[in-house]
Coordinates of C-alpha atoms in Angstrom, one line a residue:
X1 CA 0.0 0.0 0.0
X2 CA 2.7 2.4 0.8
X3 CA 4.6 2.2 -2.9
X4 CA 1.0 2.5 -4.4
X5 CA 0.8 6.1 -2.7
X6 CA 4.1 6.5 -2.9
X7 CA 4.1 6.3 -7.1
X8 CA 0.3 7.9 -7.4
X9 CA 0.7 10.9 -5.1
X10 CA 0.8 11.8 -1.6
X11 CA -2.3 13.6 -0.4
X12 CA -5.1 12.5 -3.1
X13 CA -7.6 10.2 -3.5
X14 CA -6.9 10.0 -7.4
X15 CA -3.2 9.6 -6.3
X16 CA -3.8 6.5 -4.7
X17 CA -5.5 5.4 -7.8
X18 CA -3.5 6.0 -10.1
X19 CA -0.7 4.1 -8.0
X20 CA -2.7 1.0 -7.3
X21 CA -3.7 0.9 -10.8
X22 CA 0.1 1.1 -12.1
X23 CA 2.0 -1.0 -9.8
X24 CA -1.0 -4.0 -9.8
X25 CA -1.0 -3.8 -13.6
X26 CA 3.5 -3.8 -13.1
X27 CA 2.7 -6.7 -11.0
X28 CA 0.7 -9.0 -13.3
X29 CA 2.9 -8.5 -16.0
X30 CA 6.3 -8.9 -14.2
X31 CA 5.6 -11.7 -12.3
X32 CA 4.3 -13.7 -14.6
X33 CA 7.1 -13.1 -17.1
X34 CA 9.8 -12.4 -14.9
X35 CA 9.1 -13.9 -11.6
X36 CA 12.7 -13.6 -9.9
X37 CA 12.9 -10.0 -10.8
X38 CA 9.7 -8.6 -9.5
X39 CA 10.5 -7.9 -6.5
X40 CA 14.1 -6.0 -7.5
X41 CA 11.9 -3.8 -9.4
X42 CA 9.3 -3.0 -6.7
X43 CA 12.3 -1.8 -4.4
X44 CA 14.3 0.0 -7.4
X45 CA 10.8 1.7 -8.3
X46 CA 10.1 2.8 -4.8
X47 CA 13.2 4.6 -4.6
X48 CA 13.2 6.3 -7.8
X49 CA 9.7 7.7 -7.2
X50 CA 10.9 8.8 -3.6
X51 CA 14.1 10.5 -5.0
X52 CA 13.5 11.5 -8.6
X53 CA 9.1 12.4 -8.2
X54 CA 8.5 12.8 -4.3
X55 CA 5.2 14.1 -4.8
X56 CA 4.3 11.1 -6.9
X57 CA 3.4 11.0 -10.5
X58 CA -0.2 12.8 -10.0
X59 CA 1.8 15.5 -8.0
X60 CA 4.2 15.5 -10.7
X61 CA 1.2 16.2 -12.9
X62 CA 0.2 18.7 -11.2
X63 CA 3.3 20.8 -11.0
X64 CA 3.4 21.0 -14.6
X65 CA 0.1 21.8 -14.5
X66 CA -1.5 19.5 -16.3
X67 CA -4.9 17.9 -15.1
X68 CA -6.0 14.4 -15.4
X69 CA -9.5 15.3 -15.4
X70 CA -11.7 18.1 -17.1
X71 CA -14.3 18.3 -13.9
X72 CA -16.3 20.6 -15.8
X73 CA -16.6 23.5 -18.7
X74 CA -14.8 26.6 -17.6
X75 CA -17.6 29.9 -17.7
X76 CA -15.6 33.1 -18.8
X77 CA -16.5 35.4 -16.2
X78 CA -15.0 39.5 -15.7
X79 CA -13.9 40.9 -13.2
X80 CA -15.8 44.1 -11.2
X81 CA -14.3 47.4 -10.4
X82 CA -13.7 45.9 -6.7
X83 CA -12.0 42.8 -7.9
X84 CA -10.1 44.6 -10.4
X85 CA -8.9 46.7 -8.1
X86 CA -8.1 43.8 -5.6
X87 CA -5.9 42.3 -7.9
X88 CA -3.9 45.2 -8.8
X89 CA -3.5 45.8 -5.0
X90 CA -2.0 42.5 -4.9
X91 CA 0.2 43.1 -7.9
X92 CA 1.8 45.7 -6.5
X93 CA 2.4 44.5 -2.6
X94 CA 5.0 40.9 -2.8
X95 CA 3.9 40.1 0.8
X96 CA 1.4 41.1 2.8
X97 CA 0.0 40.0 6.1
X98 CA -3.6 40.5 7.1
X99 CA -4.3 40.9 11.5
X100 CA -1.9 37.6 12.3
X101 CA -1.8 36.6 15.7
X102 CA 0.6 33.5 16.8
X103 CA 0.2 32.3 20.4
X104 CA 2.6 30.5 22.3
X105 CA 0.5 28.7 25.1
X106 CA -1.1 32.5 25.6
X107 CA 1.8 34.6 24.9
X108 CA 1.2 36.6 21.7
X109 CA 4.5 36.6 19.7
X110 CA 2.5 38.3 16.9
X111 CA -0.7 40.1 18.0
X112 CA -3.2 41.4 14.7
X113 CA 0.0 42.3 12.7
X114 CA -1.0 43.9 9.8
X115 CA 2.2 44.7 7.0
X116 CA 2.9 45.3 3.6
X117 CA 5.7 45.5 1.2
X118 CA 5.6 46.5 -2.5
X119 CA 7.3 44.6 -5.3
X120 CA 10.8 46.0 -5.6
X121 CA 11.1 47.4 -2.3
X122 CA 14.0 46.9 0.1
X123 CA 12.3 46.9 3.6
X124 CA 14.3 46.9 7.0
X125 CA 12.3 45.8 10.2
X126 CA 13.6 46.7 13.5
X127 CA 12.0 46.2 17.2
X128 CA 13.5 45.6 20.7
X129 CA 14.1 41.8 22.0
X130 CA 10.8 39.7 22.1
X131 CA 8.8 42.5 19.5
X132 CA 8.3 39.5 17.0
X133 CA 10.8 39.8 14.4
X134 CA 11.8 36.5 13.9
X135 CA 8.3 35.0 14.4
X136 CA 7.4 37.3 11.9
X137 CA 9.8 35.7 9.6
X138 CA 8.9 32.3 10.5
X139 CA 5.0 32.5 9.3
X140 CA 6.2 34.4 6.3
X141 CA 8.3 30.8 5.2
X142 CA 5.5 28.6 7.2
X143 CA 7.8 27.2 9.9
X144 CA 5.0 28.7 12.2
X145 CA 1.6 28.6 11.2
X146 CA -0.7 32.1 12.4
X147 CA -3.1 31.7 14.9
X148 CA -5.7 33.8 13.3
X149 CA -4.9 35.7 10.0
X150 CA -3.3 35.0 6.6
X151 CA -0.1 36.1 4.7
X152 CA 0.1 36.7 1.3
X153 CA 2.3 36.2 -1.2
X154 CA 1.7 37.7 -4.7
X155 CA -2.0 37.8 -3.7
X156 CA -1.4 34.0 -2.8
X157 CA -2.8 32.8 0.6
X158 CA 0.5 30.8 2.1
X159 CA -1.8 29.2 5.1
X160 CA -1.4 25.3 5.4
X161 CA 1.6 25.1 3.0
X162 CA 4.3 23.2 3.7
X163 CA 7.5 25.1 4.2
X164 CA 9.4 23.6 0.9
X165 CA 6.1 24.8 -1.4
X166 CA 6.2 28.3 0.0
X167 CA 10.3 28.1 -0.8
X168 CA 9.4 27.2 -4.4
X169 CA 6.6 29.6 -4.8
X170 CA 9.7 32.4 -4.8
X171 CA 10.7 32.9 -0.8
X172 CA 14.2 32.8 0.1
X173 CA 15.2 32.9 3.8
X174 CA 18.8 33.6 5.3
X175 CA 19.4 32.6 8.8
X176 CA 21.8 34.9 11.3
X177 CA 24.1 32.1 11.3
X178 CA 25.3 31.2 8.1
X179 CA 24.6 27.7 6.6
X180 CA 27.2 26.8 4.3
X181 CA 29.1 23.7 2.9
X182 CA 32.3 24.4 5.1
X183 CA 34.5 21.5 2.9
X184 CA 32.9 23.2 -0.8
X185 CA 34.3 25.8 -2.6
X186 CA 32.7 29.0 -2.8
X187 CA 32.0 28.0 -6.5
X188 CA 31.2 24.7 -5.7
X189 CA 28.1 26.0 -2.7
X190 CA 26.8 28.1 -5.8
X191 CA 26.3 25.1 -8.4
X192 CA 24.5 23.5 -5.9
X193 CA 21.7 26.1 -4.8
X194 CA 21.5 27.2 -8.6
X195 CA 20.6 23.8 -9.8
X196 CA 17.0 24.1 -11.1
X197 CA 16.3 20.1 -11.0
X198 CA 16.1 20.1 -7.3
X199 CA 16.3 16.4 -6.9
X200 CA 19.1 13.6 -5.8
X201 CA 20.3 12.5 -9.0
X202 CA 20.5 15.8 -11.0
X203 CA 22.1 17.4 -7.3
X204 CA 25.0 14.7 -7.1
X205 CA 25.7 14.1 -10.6
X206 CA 24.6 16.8 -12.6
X207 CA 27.0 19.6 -14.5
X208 CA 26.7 23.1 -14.6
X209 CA 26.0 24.2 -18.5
X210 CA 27.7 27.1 -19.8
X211 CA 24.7 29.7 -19.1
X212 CA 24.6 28.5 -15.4
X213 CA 28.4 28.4 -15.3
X214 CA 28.5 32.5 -16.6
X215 CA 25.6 33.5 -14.3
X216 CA 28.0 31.7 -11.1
X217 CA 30.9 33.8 -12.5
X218 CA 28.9 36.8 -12.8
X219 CA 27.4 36.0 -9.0
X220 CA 31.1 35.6 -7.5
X221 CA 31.9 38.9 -8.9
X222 CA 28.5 40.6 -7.4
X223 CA 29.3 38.9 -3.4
X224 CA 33.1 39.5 -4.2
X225 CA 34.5 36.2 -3.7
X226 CA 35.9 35.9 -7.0
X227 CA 39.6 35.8 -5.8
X228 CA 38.4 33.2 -3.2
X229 CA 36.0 30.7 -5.5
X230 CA 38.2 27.5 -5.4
X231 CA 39.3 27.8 -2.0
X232 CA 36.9 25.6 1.1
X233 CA 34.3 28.3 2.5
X234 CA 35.8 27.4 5.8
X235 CA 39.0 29.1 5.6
X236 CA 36.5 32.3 4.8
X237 CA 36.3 35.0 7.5
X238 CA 32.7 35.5 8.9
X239 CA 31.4 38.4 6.5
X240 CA 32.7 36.5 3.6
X241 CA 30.8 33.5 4.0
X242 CA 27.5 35.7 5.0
X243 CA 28.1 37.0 1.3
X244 CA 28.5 33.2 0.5
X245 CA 25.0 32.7 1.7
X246 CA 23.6 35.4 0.8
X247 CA 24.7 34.7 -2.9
X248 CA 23.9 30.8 -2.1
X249 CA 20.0 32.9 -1.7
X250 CA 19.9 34.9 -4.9
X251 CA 21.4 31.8 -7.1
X252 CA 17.8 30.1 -6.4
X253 CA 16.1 33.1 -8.6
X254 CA 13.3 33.9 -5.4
X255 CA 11.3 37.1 -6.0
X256 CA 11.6 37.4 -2.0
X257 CA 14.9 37.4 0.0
X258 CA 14.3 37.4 3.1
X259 CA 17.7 38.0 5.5
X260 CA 18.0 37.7 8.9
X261 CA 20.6 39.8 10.6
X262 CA 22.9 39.9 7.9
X263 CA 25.7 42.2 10.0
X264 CA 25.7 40.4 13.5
X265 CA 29.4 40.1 14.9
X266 CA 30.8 41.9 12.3
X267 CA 33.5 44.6 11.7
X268 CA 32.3 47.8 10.0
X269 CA 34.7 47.3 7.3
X270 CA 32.5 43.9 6.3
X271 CA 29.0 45.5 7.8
X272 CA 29.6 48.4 4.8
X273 CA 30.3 45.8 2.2
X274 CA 27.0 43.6 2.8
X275 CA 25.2 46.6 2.9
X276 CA 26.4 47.9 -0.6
X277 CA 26.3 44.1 -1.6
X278 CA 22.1 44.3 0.0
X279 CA 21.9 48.0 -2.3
X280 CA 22.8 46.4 -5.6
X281 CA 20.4 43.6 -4.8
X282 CA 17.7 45.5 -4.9
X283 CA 18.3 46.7 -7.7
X284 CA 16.5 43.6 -9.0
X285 CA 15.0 42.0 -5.9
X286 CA 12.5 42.8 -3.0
X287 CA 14.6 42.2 -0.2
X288 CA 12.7 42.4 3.5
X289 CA 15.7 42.7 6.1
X290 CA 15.7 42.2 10.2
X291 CA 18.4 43.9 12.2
X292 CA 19.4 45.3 15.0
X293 CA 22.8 47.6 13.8
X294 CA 21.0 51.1 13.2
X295 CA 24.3 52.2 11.1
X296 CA 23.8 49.4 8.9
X297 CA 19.9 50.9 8.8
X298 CA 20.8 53.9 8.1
X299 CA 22.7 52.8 5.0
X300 CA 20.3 50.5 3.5
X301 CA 17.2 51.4 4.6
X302 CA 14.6 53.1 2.3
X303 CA 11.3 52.4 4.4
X304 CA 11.6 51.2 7.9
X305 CA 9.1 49.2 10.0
X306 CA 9.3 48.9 14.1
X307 CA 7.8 46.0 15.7
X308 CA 6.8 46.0 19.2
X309 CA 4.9 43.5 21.1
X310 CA 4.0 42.1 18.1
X311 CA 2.6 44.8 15.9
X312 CA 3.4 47.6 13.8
X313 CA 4.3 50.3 16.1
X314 CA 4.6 52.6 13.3
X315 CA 6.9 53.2 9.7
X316 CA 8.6 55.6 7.4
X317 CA 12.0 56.6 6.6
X318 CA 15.4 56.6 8.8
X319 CA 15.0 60.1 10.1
X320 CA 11.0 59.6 10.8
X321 CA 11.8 56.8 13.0
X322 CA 14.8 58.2 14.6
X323 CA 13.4 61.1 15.5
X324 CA 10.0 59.2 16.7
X325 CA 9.3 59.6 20.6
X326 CA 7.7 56.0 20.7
X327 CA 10.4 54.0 18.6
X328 CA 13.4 56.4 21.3
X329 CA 11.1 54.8 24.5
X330 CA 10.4 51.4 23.4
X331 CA 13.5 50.5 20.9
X332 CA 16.4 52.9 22.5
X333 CA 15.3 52.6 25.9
X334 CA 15.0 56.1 26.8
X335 CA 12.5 58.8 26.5
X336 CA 13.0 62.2 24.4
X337 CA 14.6 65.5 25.5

C-alpha cells in the first residue's frame, strides 16, 4: 500500500488510484514473465519515485500543471471594479500580512500584525528583544503557522503550505548564522543552490552548463568572492561566508529574500560591504531585512518598519523613525529631551 501512494501521489484520493492501478497492472505483468525480478523492481521503483518524483506522478502532474480530469466546462466570467482593483493591489504588494496573531501557550509573539511590502522594495524591520521579528519571519516561510490571519504572497494565501512549497513559490530565507558547505568551494556551494532540477540524481551528478556556469561567475563577482571561488568556505572569514549565503539565496532566482541579521558580529569594514552588496540587490529584488545595527539601517534602509509586542508600532524613513518619541522609548530605551 505504501509504494502505491508513494508512485500515485501523496495527499489524493486519485493519487492512490492512479498508483494502485500502475503497480497491480506492473505486477501482473512482471511476475508472470519475470518472476525472480519482481521484487528488484518493486524496491528499485520505490526509490526512484521517492528521489527523482516525491510528490508522486499525480503530484508530478500537477506541477506542470497538467490535469488528469476536465471536472467541468470553464464559464468566462470579468472581473468588477472591486475585484479589479483587488488584484492590482496584490500586484503591486509581494507580501502582505492580514491581522496575524501566533500564540505561544497565551503569549502573543504576533498580535493582529498587519504589513505590507511593494514589489521591488527593500524593507528593514527593526524592534526591541521579544517585538516579534523573527516569528514574523517564520510565518512568512510557514515554519510557524498564524493563529488567526493570513499572509500573502503575490496575492497568494500561504496558510497550510508546507515550508518547501512556499520556498518554491519564490521565498528565500537567510538565517543569522550562516549555513554553508564548510568542505565546498565558494564555487562549488553556488552550483549546488542554482541547480534548477532540485532532486538527488541531478544534485550529485549533474553539470553546470555554460549559461549556469557564466551567471555563477557573474554572482562571484556581485558577493566579491571571486579571488576566493576555489578555496573551502571554511578558511572564509565570517562576512565573507555571509556573502556566500547570501549569494547561495539569490542563485535560487526567489522574488523574495528574506535575511535575517545579515551584519551580527561583524567589523564595519564587512558590515559596509553587505550593505552595498544588500543595495545592488535590490536593484533587481524585493529584499525584507531584520536587524538590529542602526548604522547598517541607516545605509540601506529606504522604508523602515518597528515591531513592538508584536505589531506595527509605526513606519517611514530613517530620520522619521529616529526622530519618533515611541520607537526612542520602546526601541532605544530612553524617553526624548
Amino acid at each position: 500500500m505504501v509504494i502505491w501512494v508513494a508512485v500515485g501521489g501523496r495527499g489524493t484520493l486519485i493519487g492512490a488510484i492512479v498508483g494502485t492501478l500502475l503497480v497491480n497492472y506492473a505486477r501482473t505483468f512482471l511476475s508472470e514473465q519475470f518472476a525472480e525480478i519482481w521484487l528488484f523492481f518493486q524496491g528499485a521503483l520505490f526509490l526512484i519515485v521517492v528521489t527523482v518524483l516525491p510528490d508522486g506522478i499525480v503530484g508530478w502532474l500537477r506541477s506542470q500543471n497538467i490535469s488528469l480530469f476536465n471536472r467541468r466546462q470553464q464559464i468566462a466570467t470579468y472581473p468588477t471594479l472591486e475585484e479589479d482593483a483587488q488584484v492590482q493591489h496584490e500586484r503591486e504588494n509581494i507580501v502582505e500580512t492580514e491581522n496575524v496573531t501566533v500564540s505561544f501557550d497565551g503569549f502573543k509573539a504576533l498580535n493582529q500584525l498587519n504589513f505590507s511590502m511593494d514589489v521591488g522594495e527593500l524593507r528593514v524591520v527593526i524592534g526591541p528583544n521579544g517585538a516579534g521579528k523573527t516569528t514574523f519571519l517564520d510565518v512568512i516561510t510557514g515554519k510557524v503557522q498564524p493563529t488567526v490571519g493570513r499572509v500573502l504572497f503575490k496575492g497568494k494565501n500561504l496558510r497550510s503550505l508546507p515550508e518547501h512549497k512556499i520556498a518554491r513559490l519564490g521565498i528565500g530565507r537567510k538565517f543569522q548564522t550562516p549555513r554553508i558547505y564548510l568542505n565546498l568551494t565558494p564555487r562549488e556551494n553556488l552550483e549546488i543552490t542554482s541547480n534548477p532540477n532540485k532532486n538527488v540524481f541531478s544534485t550529485l551528478f549533474g553539470r553546470s552548463n555554460a549559461i549556469e556556469k557564466n551567471n555563477i561567475k557573474g554572482l562571484l563577482e556581485t558577493i566579491g568572492l571571486t579571488p576566493k571561488a576555489d578555496i573551502r568556505a571554511g578558511l572564509l572569514s565570517h562576512g565573507e561566508k555571509q556573502r556566500l549565503e547570501i549569494g547561495m539565496l539569490v542563485a535560487q532566482s526567489p522574488d523574495l529574500l528574506l535575511v535575517d541579521e545579515p551584519v551580527a558580529g561583524l567589523t564595519d569594514e564587512e558590515t559596509y560591504n553587505i550593505g552595498e552588496l544588500l543595495l545592488a540587490l535590490a536593484q533587481s529584488h524585493s529584499i525584507l531585512v531584520i536587524e538590529h545595527d542602526m548604522e547598517f539601517v541607516r545605509q540601506i534602509a529606504q522604508k523602515v518598519t518597528v515591531l513592538h509586542e508584536g505589531s506595527v508600532l509605526c513606519e517611514g524613513n530613517f530620520e522619521e523613525i529616529q526622530n519618533d518619541s515611541r520607537v526612542i522609548e520602546v526601541y532605544l530605551g530612553k524617553q526624548k529631551d
